[in-house]
């Protein structure tokens, strides 16, 4: 009651001690119930090379990130790991040691977290736990079974019937979220979704569908902006939120953005973009306390979740392509189409049902999909044959690349049991066999640890040959 009296009074009537009390409450989050969540990848990743102190996953990187997050005026924060946070191969021998160093730096007892903010509002974070031990791509964001069981029990103990609202955070999105994904990068490498290469990858969407109290699931990983229509997607009662990047070296499309959520009791949740790449003056920001020459990031309302009826309401004005705050809505161009992987829809007109023979032209513009006899879902998109998850129809990986299809016809024969290629010039036929687990998509990306070991052996062999040649000349 005392704090409420102070908050409702005029600032000029408060003593210095009373103002300091309100400030301290605001800083520790009790006043505004403010909380910061980092989605991981705290430092710079280096492709196929060793790391220096300060690069992603190193102890120095963790210390630098902690100093940065501690600088937010005492506002409490939590964080989860991203794939690059376990990448310090020269400093740590095992994923366990790398993860433990991250936990020790941020004083975390577990990789996951849960935090209560506001009335019956719960934040939940899940962390990846493997990099070196990944059987395929090191950059697959993998949540272990212990965290999944903990997550399900936590969600079920905070039920929809009791009025709970749960917001989930992970570095990569879950399969079935419908968020925009990069076919040529994350789909081809098998690291787009949580547990992408694991048989339990659908566990997350199943939990979401069974628990309408999960209102939001935020993720990053793709380094894409908030400007695309499928950066906010609603599946059932859950809104999946793509979160951009802050650093200019990390963005794929030139934009640097963060997300801001504003909860309004049991009525609605507002989702904003903080556009770091768009600077506004004090006058435009409508803040008299800023100097006229100062600028700040633009804050733009993107959508509102109506908690009463569960609807996601976009703030974009359809008539002129503008969004609240003034930023222009991005329109799809040919240069931006590579930012998307096609997701089949039940009635999209592209499904091939009675298929026995050629699927037709395989040019890059054609889109079609079909079921094999064993229930696997394959399709043609961007001149590639792609496999889709049978439950969610989300893309899993590339079966045949555009180069492999060059001058060859794709056949599905023998009552949809056999996928084959026929050379148009020689009529030679090649059968595309499924993997040992029954899937068709090629897990092309191998562990970074293996790639570095191979490179080291190649370099050693090269040096040996050079030394032999020098001895022969002598």
Short mmCIF file of C-alpha atoms in Angstrom, two decimals:
data_model
loop_
_atom_site.label_atom_id
_atom_site.label_comp_id
_atom_site.label_asym_id
_atom_site.label_seq_id
_atom_site.Cartn_x
_atom_site.Cartn_y
_atom_site.Cartn_z
CA UNK A 1 0.00 0.00 0.00
CA UNK A 2 2.87 2.35 0.79
CA UNK A 3 4.46 1.75 -2.62
CA UNK A 4 1.11 2.22 -4.33
CA UNK A 5 0.73 5.58 -2.57
CA UNK A 6 4.17 6.65 -3.77
CA UNK A 7 3.48 5.56 -7.32
CA UNK A 8 0.21 7.52 -7.47
CA UNK A 9 1.73 10.72 -6.04
CA UNK A 10 3.45 13.62 -7.80
CA UNK A 11 7.20 13.17 -8.15
CA UNK A 12 7.75 16.71 -6.89
CA UNK A 13 6.05 15.86 -3.62
CA UNK A 14 8.30 12.86 -2.87
CA UNK A 15 11.44 12.96 -0.78
CA UNK A 16 14.82 11.82 -2.09
CA UNK A 17 14.55 8.60 -0.06
CA UNK A 18 11.09 7.87 -1.46
CA UNK A 19 12.30 8.43 -5.03
CA UNK A 20 15.28 6.18 -4.37
CA UNK A 21 12.94 3.46 -3.08
CA UNK A 22 10.84 3.61 -6.27
CA UNK A 23 14.01 3.52 -8.38
CA UNK A 24 15.37 0.49 -6.55
CA UNK A 25 12.05 -1.31 -7.00
CA UNK A 26 12.15 -0.57 -10.70
CA UNK A 27 15.74 -1.76 -11.02
CA UNK A 28 15.15 -5.11 -9.34
CA UNK A 29 12.03 -5.71 -11.41
CA UNK A 30 9.50 -5.53 -8.59
CA UNK A 31 8.06 -2.21 -9.75
CA UNK A 32 7.62 -2.87 -13.45
CA UNK A 33 7.97 -6.66 -13.28
CA UNK A 34 10.53 -6.28 -16.04
CA UNK A 35 12.67 -9.19 -17.16
CA UNK A 36 15.28 -9.72 -19.87
CA UNK A 37 15.84 -13.02 -21.70
CA UNK A 38 18.82 -13.73 -23.93
CA UNK A 39 18.26 -16.44 -26.55
CA UNK A 40 21.92 -17.46 -26.71
CA UNK A 41 24.85 -17.25 -29.14
CA UNK A 42 26.63 -14.74 -26.97
CA UNK A 43 29.71 -14.30 -29.13
CA UNK A 44 31.19 -14.49 -32.59
CA UNK A 45 31.19 -17.89 -34.26
CA UNK A 46 34.08 -18.90 -36.53
CA UNK A 47 33.38 -21.39 -39.30
CA UNK A 48 35.73 -24.35 -39.58
CA UNK A 49 38.52 -22.74 -37.58
CA UNK A 50 39.79 -22.67 -34.03
CA UNK A 51 38.67 -20.01 -31.58
CA UNK A 52 40.48 -17.23 -29.79
CA UNK A 53 39.66 -16.01 -26.27
CA UNK A 54 36.50 -13.93 -26.48
CA UNK A 55 35.03 -15.90 -29.37
CA UNK A 56 31.79 -17.87 -28.99
CA UNK A 57 31.72 -20.39 -26.16
CA UNK A 58 34.90 -19.24 -24.42
CA UNK A 59 35.10 -18.18 -20.78
CA UNK A 60 36.04 -14.68 -21.85
CA UNK A 61 32.96 -14.51 -24.06
CA UNK A 62 30.76 -15.51 -21.12
CA UNK A 63 32.36 -12.87 -18.87
CA UNK A 64 31.90 -10.17 -21.50
CA UNK A 65 28.25 -11.11 -21.99
CA UNK A 66 27.63 -11.12 -18.24
CA UNK A 67 29.13 -7.64 -17.90
CA UNK A 68 26.83 -6.45 -20.69
CA UNK A 69 23.67 -8.00 -19.22
CA UNK A 70 24.58 -6.81 -15.71
CA UNK A 71 24.63 -3.28 -17.12
CA UNK A 72 20.87 -3.09 -17.59
CA UNK A 73 20.37 -1.03 -14.41
CA UNK A 74 19.88 -4.11 -12.27
CA UNK A 75 16.94 -5.48 -14.27
CA UNK A 76 16.88 -9.26 -13.70
CA UNK A 77 17.64 -11.51 -16.62
CA UNK A 78 17.81 -15.15 -17.66
CA UNK A 79 19.36 -16.81 -20.67
CA UNK A 80 19.59 -20.04 -22.61
CA UNK A 81 22.43 -21.49 -24.63
CA UNK A 82 22.65 -21.37 -28.41
CA UNK A 83 24.62 -23.71 -30.62
CA UNK A 84 27.67 -21.40 -30.68
CA UNK A 85 27.80 -21.14 -26.88
CA UNK A 86 29.34 -24.64 -26.65
CA UNK A 87 31.88 -24.10 -29.43
CA UNK A 88 35.08 -23.37 -27.46
CA UNK A 89 36.86 -26.51 -28.71
CA UNK A 90 40.35 -25.42 -27.69
CA UNK A 91 39.38 -24.39 -24.16
CA UNK A 92 37.09 -27.27 -23.20
CA UNK A 93 37.44 -30.97 -24.00
CA UNK A 94 33.77 -31.88 -23.54
CA UNK A 95 30.33 -30.37 -23.96
CA UNK A 96 29.75 -30.94 -20.25
CA UNK A 97 32.76 -28.80 -19.30
CA UNK A 98 31.79 -26.05 -21.76
CA UNK A 99 28.20 -25.99 -20.49
CA UNK A 100 29.35 -26.01 -16.86
CA UNK A 101 31.57 -22.98 -17.49
CA UNK A 102 28.55 -21.13 -18.91
CA UNK A 103 26.42 -22.13 -15.91
CA UNK A 104 29.14 -21.14 -13.43
CA UNK A 105 29.64 -17.73 -15.02
CA UNK A 106 25.93 -16.87 -14.85
CA UNK A 107 25.36 -18.63 -11.50
CA UNK A 108 22.84 -21.03 -13.01
CA UNK A 109 22.15 -24.34 -11.24
CA UNK A 110 20.67 -25.88 -14.42
CA UNK A 111 20.77 -25.16 -18.17
CA UNK A 112 17.01 -24.46 -18.15
CA UNK A 113 15.19 -21.81 -16.16
CA UNK A 114 11.73 -20.78 -15.02
CA UNK A 115 10.78 -17.39 -13.64
CA UNK A 116 7.52 -15.92 -12.33
CA UNK A 117 6.71 -12.42 -13.58
CA UNK A 118 3.34 -10.82 -12.97
CA UNK A 119 0.11 -12.48 -11.95
CA UNK A 120 0.11 -16.16 -12.99
CA UNK A 121 2.71 -15.49 -15.68
CA UNK A 122 5.60 -17.91 -16.11
CA UNK A 123 8.74 -17.62 -18.24
CA UNK A 124 10.46 -20.88 -19.23
CA UNK A 125 13.80 -21.34 -21.02
CA UNK A 126 15.36 -24.46 -22.59
CA UNK A 127 19.06 -24.82 -23.48
CA UNK A 128 21.04 -26.87 -25.96
CA UNK A 129 23.52 -29.23 -24.29
CA UNK A 130 25.63 -30.69 -27.10
CA UNK A 131 28.03 -29.56 -29.80
CA UNK A 132 31.02 -31.92 -29.90
CA UNK A 133 28.82 -34.97 -29.30
CA UNK A 134 26.32 -34.17 -32.06
CA UNK A 135 26.08 -37.16 -34.44
CA UNK A 136 25.48 -34.90 -37.45
CA UNK A 137 25.50 -31.11 -37.51
CA UNK A 138 27.20 -29.59 -34.47
CA UNK A 139 24.82 -26.66 -34.86
CA UNK A 140 21.69 -28.68 -34.12
CA UNK A 141 20.09 -27.13 -31.04
CA UNK A 142 19.49 -30.20 -28.89
CA UNK A 143 17.37 -30.30 -25.71
CA UNK A 144 18.13 -33.40 -23.66
CA UNK A 145 15.49 -35.77 -22.26
CA UNK A 146 15.94 -34.47 -18.71
CA UNK A 147 14.95 -30.94 -19.75
CA UNK A 148 12.02 -32.17 -21.85
CA UNK A 149 10.56 -34.14 -18.94
CA UNK A 150 11.08 -31.17 -16.63
CA UNK A 151 9.42 -28.88 -19.17
CA UNK A 152 6.35 -31.05 -19.59
CA UNK A 153 5.86 -31.47 -15.85
CA UNK A 154 6.29 -27.73 -15.27
CA UNK A 155 3.76 -26.82 -17.96
CA UNK A 156 1.19 -29.33 -16.74
CA UNK A 157 1.52 -28.08 -13.16
CA UNK A 158 0.63 -24.54 -14.32
CA UNK A 159 -2.64 -25.31 -16.06
CA UNK A 160 -4.81 -23.34 -18.42
CA UNK A 161 -7.80 -23.98 -16.17
CA UNK A 162 -6.01 -22.21 -13.30
CA UNK A 163 -5.43 -19.15 -15.45
CA UNK A 164 -1.69 -19.48 -16.15
CA UNK A 165 0.09 -17.80 -19.04
CA UNK A 166 3.41 -19.39 -20.10
CA UNK A 167 6.02 -17.81 -22.38
CA UNK A 168 8.77 -20.17 -23.62
CA UNK A 169 12.24 -19.27 -24.89
CA UNK A 170 14.77 -21.38 -26.84
CA UNK A 171 17.54 -20.61 -29.27
CA UNK A 172 16.01 -22.47 -32.22
CA UNK A 173 12.29 -22.82 -32.97
CA UNK A 174 10.39 -26.07 -32.74
CA UNK A 175 9.25 -28.09 -35.72
CA UNK A 176 5.65 -27.26 -36.55
CA UNK A 177 6.01 -23.60 -35.54
CA UNK A 178 5.62 -22.36 -39.11
CA UNK A 179 8.35 -19.74 -38.75
CA UNK A 180 10.40 -18.82 -41.80
CA UNK A 181 13.42 -21.07 -42.21
CA UNK A 182 16.43 -21.06 -44.55
CA UNK A 183 16.27 -24.06 -46.86
CA UNK A 184 19.78 -23.58 -48.24
CA UNK A 185 21.32 -23.21 -44.77
CA UNK A 186 19.52 -24.76 -41.82
CA UNK A 187 17.33 -27.26 -43.67
CA UNK A 188 20.23 -28.50 -45.81
CA UNK A 189 22.38 -28.85 -42.67
CA UNK A 190 19.73 -30.49 -40.49
CA UNK A 191 19.84 -27.87 -37.75
CA UNK A 192 16.71 -25.75 -38.24
CA UNK A 193 14.52 -27.06 -35.41
CA UNK A 194 15.01 -28.12 -31.81
CA UNK A 195 16.27 -31.74 -31.90
CA UNK A 196 16.09 -31.64 -35.70
CA UNK A 197 17.98 -34.94 -36.18
CA UNK A 198 16.42 -36.68 -33.18
CA UNK A 199 13.37 -38.96 -33.23
CA UNK A 200 11.72 -36.90 -30.44
CA UNK A 201 11.69 -33.62 -32.41
CA UNK A 202 7.83 -33.58 -32.46
CA UNK A 203 7.59 -33.75 -28.67
CA UNK A 204 7.61 -29.97 -28.34
CA UNK A 205 4.73 -29.24 -30.71
CA UNK A 206 2.74 -32.01 -29.07
CA UNK A 207 3.19 -30.34 -25.67
CA UNK A 208 2.15 -27.00 -27.16
CA UNK A 209 -1.01 -28.46 -28.72
CA UNK A 210 -2.01 -30.12 -25.47
CA UNK A 211 -1.46 -27.03 -23.30
CA UNK A 212 -3.24 -23.83 -24.36
CA UNK A 213 -1.65 -21.97 -21.44
CA UNK A 214 1.51 -21.73 -23.59
CA UNK A 215 0.89 -18.34 -25.19
CA UNK A 216 4.25 -17.53 -26.79
CA UNK A 217 7.40 -19.33 -27.90
CA UNK A 218 10.30 -17.06 -28.85
CA UNK A 219 13.41 -18.19 -30.76
CA UNK A 220 16.25 -16.83 -32.87
CA UNK A 221 18.91 -18.95 -34.64
CA UNK A 222 18.08 -17.92 -38.23
CA UNK A 223 19.52 -14.37 -38.02
CA UNK A 224 16.43 -13.05 -39.81
CA UNK A 225 14.49 -9.88 -39.13
CA UNK A 226 10.93 -9.31 -37.97
CA UNK A 227 9.78 -7.90 -41.30
CA UNK A 228 8.48 -11.10 -42.88
CA UNK A 229 4.87 -12.14 -42.47
CA UNK A 230 5.94 -15.52 -41.07
CA UNK A 231 8.11 -14.03 -38.33
CA UNK A 232 4.96 -14.19 -36.16
CA UNK A 233 2.90 -17.37 -36.57
CA UNK A 234 0.04 -18.66 -34.45
CA UNK A 235 -0.46 -22.41 -34.06
CA UNK A 236 -3.44 -23.18 -31.86
CA UNK A 237 -3.18 -20.93 -28.80
CA UNK A 238 0.57 -20.35 -29.13
CA UNK A 239 2.22 -17.51 -31.04
CA UNK A 240 5.68 -18.39 -32.33
CA UNK A 241 7.98 -15.38 -32.42
CA UNK A 242 11.10 -14.96 -34.55
CA UNK A 243 13.68 -12.79 -32.76
CA UNK A 244 16.33 -10.99 -34.79
CA UNK A 245 19.94 -10.09 -33.98
CA UNK A 246 21.53 -6.98 -32.49
CA UNK A 247 24.99 -7.06 -34.09
CA UNK A 248 25.65 -5.63 -37.59
CA UNK A 249 27.89 -8.59 -38.48
CA UNK A 250 25.22 -11.16 -37.64
CA UNK A 251 22.21 -9.98 -39.61
CA UNK A 252 21.33 -11.66 -42.91
CA UNK A 253 19.08 -8.90 -44.22
CA UNK A 254 20.59 -5.73 -42.79
CA UNK A 255 18.18 -5.25 -39.88
CA UNK A 256 19.11 -5.34 -36.19
CA UNK A 257 16.20 -6.01 -33.86
CA UNK A 258 15.08 -7.19 -30.43
CA UNK A 259 11.61 -8.11 -29.19
CA UNK A 260 9.71 -6.43 -26.39
CA UNK A 261 6.62 -7.95 -24.74
CA UNK A 262 4.13 -5.91 -22.75
CA UNK A 263 1.65 -7.84 -20.67
CA UNK A 264 -1.67 -6.25 -19.77
CA UNK A 265 -3.18 -8.51 -17.11
CA UNK A 266 -5.54 -11.13 -18.43
CA UNK A 267 -6.54 -8.98 -21.41
CA UNK A 268 -3.72 -9.13 -23.92
CA UNK A 269 0.02 -9.33 -24.64
CA UNK A 270 1.57 -6.78 -26.98
CA UNK A 271 4.57 -7.77 -29.11
CA UNK A 272 6.92 -4.98 -30.20
CA UNK A 273 10.07 -4.74 -32.31
CA UNK A 274 12.96 -2.63 -31.05
CA UNK A 275 14.58 -1.55 -34.34
CA UNK A 276 18.20 -0.83 -33.47
CA UNK A 277 18.94 0.01 -37.12
CA UNK A 278 16.27 2.74 -37.18
CA UNK A 279 17.18 5.79 -35.10
CA UNK A 280 14.58 8.35 -34.05
CA UNK A 281 15.15 11.77 -32.49
CA UNK A 282 13.82 12.90 -29.15
CA UNK A 283 11.00 14.72 -30.91
CA UNK A 284 9.97 11.62 -32.86
CA UNK A 285 10.34 9.49 -29.78
CA UNK A 286 8.03 11.87 -27.89
CA UNK A 287 10.37 11.95 -24.92
CA UNK A 288 11.09 15.35 -23.49
CA UNK A 289 13.92 14.07 -21.28
CA UNK A 290 16.12 13.32 -24.30
CA UNK A 291 18.40 15.96 -25.77
CA UNK A 292 17.20 17.12 -29.18
CA UNK A 293 20.39 15.74 -30.76
CA UNK A 294 20.08 12.32 -29.13
CA UNK A 295 18.61 9.37 -30.94
CA UNK A 296 17.22 6.04 -29.80
CA UNK A 297 16.01 2.85 -31.42
CA UNK A 298 12.54 2.90 -32.90
CA UNK A 299 9.96 0.87 -30.97
CA UNK A 300 7.18 -0.55 -33.14
CA UNK A 301 4.03 -2.47 -32.20
CA UNK A 302 3.85 -5.60 -34.38
CA UNK A 303 0.95 -7.61 -32.96
CA UNK A 304 -1.33 -8.18 -30.02
CA UNK A 305 -2.39 -11.51 -28.51
CA UNK A 306 -5.96 -11.27 -27.28
CA UNK A 307 -5.96 -13.52 -24.22
CA UNK A 308 -9.75 -13.60 -24.07
CA UNK A 309 -10.33 -15.20 -27.47
CA UNK A 310 -6.79 -16.40 -28.19
CA UNK A 311 -6.45 -14.46 -31.47
CA UNK A 312 -3.20 -12.99 -32.78
CA UNK A 313 -3.98 -9.55 -34.19
CA UNK A 314 -1.31 -8.05 -36.48
CA UNK A 315 -0.75 -4.31 -36.23
CA UNK A 316 0.24 -3.87 -39.87
CA UNK A 317 -2.05 -1.70 -41.92
CA UNK A 318 -2.91 -3.75 -44.97
CA UNK A 319 -3.82 -0.76 -47.12
CA UNK A 320 -0.41 0.89 -47.28
CA UNK A 321 2.02 -1.72 -45.98
CA UNK A 322 2.96 0.31 -42.94
CA UNK A 323 3.41 -0.89 -39.39
CA UNK A 324 2.84 1.03 -36.15
CA UNK A 325 5.93 3.10 -35.51
CA UNK A 326 6.55 4.02 -39.13
CA UNK A 327 8.73 1.22 -40.52
CA UNK A 328 7.72 -0.03 -43.93
CA UNK A 329 6.45 -3.56 -44.33
CA UNK A 330 8.86 -5.73 -46.27
CA UNK A 331 7.47 -7.03 -49.54
CA UNK A 332 8.60 -10.35 -50.95
CA UNK A 333 11.13 -10.01 -53.76
CA UNK A 334 13.01 -12.54 -55.85
CA UNK A 335 16.18 -11.77 -53.88
CA UNK A 336 14.41 -12.62 -50.62
CA UNK A 337 12.75 -15.87 -51.69
CA UNK A 338 15.80 -17.86 -50.61
CA UNK A 339 14.89 -16.82 -47.07
CA UNK A 340 12.02 -19.29 -47.11
CA UNK A 341 11.39 -23.02 -47.35
CA UNK A 342 8.08 -24.17 -48.79
CA UNK A 343 5.71 -25.79 -46.29
CA UNK A 344 3.01 -28.01 -47.85
CA UNK A 345 -0.61 -27.28 -47.03
CA UNK A 346 -3.47 -29.76 -47.20
CA UNK A 347 -5.33 -27.85 -49.93
CA UNK A 348 -2.55 -25.95 -51.69
CA UNK A 349 -3.19 -27.56 -55.07
CA UNK A 350 0.35 -28.95 -55.20
CA UNK A 351 -0.32 -32.44 -53.84
CA UNK A 352 0.24 -35.39 -56.20
CA UNK A 353 -2.14 -38.16 -55.19
CA UNK A 354 -2.32 -40.70 -58.01
CA UNK A 355 1.38 -40.92 -58.71
CA UNK A 356 2.99 -43.74 -60.66
CA UNK A 357 5.85 -42.56 -62.81
CA UNK A 358 7.31 -39.14 -63.52
CA UNK A 359 6.53 -36.19 -61.29
CA UNK A 360 7.04 -33.93 -64.33
CA UNK A 361 9.40 -31.03 -64.84
CA UNK A 362 11.92 -30.36 -62.09
CA UNK A 363 12.66 -26.73 -62.89
CA UNK A 364 13.30 -24.42 -59.93
CA UNK A 365 9.88 -22.78 -60.07
CA UNK A 366 7.85 -25.96 -59.69
CA UNK A 367 6.30 -26.88 -56.33
CA UNK A 368 4.70 -30.26 -55.63
CA UNK A 369 4.62 -32.87 -52.88
CA UNK A 370 3.47 -36.44 -52.31
CA UNK A 371 3.40 -39.36 -49.88
CA UNK A 372 5.54 -42.43 -50.34
CA UNK A 373 3.94 -45.78 -49.50
CA UNK A 374 5.59 -45.86 -46.07
CA UNK A 375 4.08 -42.49 -45.12
CA UNK A 376 7.18 -40.39 -45.75
CA UNK A 377 6.43 -37.02 -47.35
CA UNK A 378 8.61 -35.79 -50.23
CA UNK A 379 8.30 -32.73 -52.40
CA UNK A 380 9.92 -30.60 -55.07
CA UNK A 381 10.88 -27.01 -54.24
CA UNK A 382 13.52 -24.66 -55.65
CA UNK A 383 14.72 -27.42 -57.97
CA UNK A 384 15.44 -29.76 -55.06
CA UNK A 385 13.70 -32.84 -53.69
CA UNK A 386 12.95 -32.18 -50.02
CA UNK A 387 11.63 -34.43 -47.25
CA UNK A 388 8.95 -33.08 -44.90
CA UNK A 389 7.98 -34.20 -41.42
CA UNK A 390 4.92 -36.44 -41.77
CA UNK A 391 3.19 -34.99 -38.67
CA UNK A 392 3.78 -31.25 -39.09
CA UNK A 393 4.72 -31.06 -42.82
CA UNK A 394 7.68 -28.89 -41.82
CA UNK A 395 10.80 -29.30 -44.00
CA UNK A 396 13.37 -31.77 -42.65
CA UNK A 397 16.15 -31.84 -45.20
CA UNK A 398 17.29 -32.10 -48.78
CA UNK A 399 17.05 -35.48 -50.52
CA UNK A 400 18.42 -34.44 -53.92
CA UNK A 401 20.13 -31.16 -54.74
CA UNK A 402 19.57 -29.10 -57.87
CA UNK A 403 22.92 -30.33 -59.22
CA UNK A 404 21.92 -33.96 -58.72
CA UNK A 405 18.67 -33.38 -60.61
CA UNK A 406 20.36 -31.73 -63.57
CA UNK A 407 19.18 -33.38 -66.81
CA UNK A 408 17.53 -36.19 -64.87
CA UNK A 409 13.86 -37.06 -64.45
CA UNK A 410 12.38 -37.94 -61.04
CA UNK A 411 10.22 -41.08 -60.92
CA UNK A 412 8.03 -42.50 -58.15
CA UNK A 413 7.13 -46.07 -59.09
CA UNK A 414 6.08 -49.48 -57.75
CA UNK A 415 3.04 -48.15 -55.88
CA UNK A 416 5.04 -45.31 -54.36
CA UNK A 417 7.64 -47.62 -52.85
CA UNK A 418 10.57 -46.53 -55.02
CA UNK A 419 12.16 -43.13 -55.76
CA UNK A 420 14.39 -43.12 -58.82
CA UNK A 421 16.25 -40.83 -61.23
CA UNK A 422 16.53 -41.38 -64.99
CA UNK A 423 19.19 -39.69 -67.09
CA UNK A 424 17.42 -37.97 -69.99
CA UNK A 425 20.34 -38.56 -72.37
CA UNK A 426 21.44 -42.12 -71.54
CA UNK A 427 18.27 -43.50 -69.86
CA UNK A 428 20.45 -44.76 -67.00
CA UNK A 429 18.42 -45.25 -63.83
CA UNK A 430 19.49 -44.64 -60.23
CA UNK A 431 17.36 -45.68 -57.26
CA UNK A 432 17.38 -43.31 -54.28
CA UNK A 433 17.41 -45.61 -51.25
CA UNK A 434 16.12 -44.52 -47.85
CA UNK A 435 18.45 -44.20 -44.89
CA UNK A 436 18.73 -46.90 -42.23
CA UNK A 437 16.09 -45.12 -40.13
CA UNK A 438 13.66 -45.02 -43.07
CA UNK A 439 14.10 -41.32 -43.81
CA UNK A 440 15.23 -40.02 -47.19
CA UNK A 441 16.87 -36.67 -46.41
CA UNK A 442 20.63 -36.59 -46.48
CA UNK A 443 22.32 -35.61 -43.25
CA UNK A 444 25.08 -33.83 -45.13
CA UNK A 445 26.49 -31.68 -42.35
CA UNK A 446 28.98 -33.41 -40.11
CA UNK A 447 30.25 -32.44 -36.70
CA UNK A 448 32.62 -29.47 -36.64
CA UNK A 449 34.95 -31.51 -34.44
CA UNK A 450 35.28 -34.14 -37.17
CA UNK A 451 35.83 -31.49 -39.86
CA UNK A 452 38.61 -29.85 -37.85
CA UNK A 453 40.28 -33.20 -37.19
CA UNK A 454 40.18 -34.00 -40.90
CA UNK A 455 41.67 -30.62 -41.74
CA UNK A 456 44.46 -31.16 -39.19
CA UNK A 457 45.33 -34.55 -40.75
CA UNK A 458 45.33 -33.05 -44.22
CA UNK A 459 47.62 -30.25 -43.06
CA UNK A 460 49.97 -32.77 -41.39
CA UNK A 461 50.14 -34.84 -44.58
CA UNK A 462 50.84 -31.72 -46.63
CA UNK A 463 53.69 -30.70 -44.31
CA UNK A 464 55.12 -34.22 -44.46
CA UNK A 465 55.15 -34.13 -48.25
CA UNK A 466 56.79 -30.70 -48.28
CA UNK A 467 59.54 -31.93 -45.94
CA UNK A 468 60.13 -35.01 -48.12
CA UNK A 469 60.45 -32.86 -51.22
CA UNK A 470 62.98 -30.62 -49.48
CA UNK A 471 65.07 -33.65 -48.47
CA UNK A 472 64.99 -35.00 -52.02
CA UNK A 473 66.26 -31.71 -53.43
CA UNK A 474 69.14 -31.80 -50.96
#
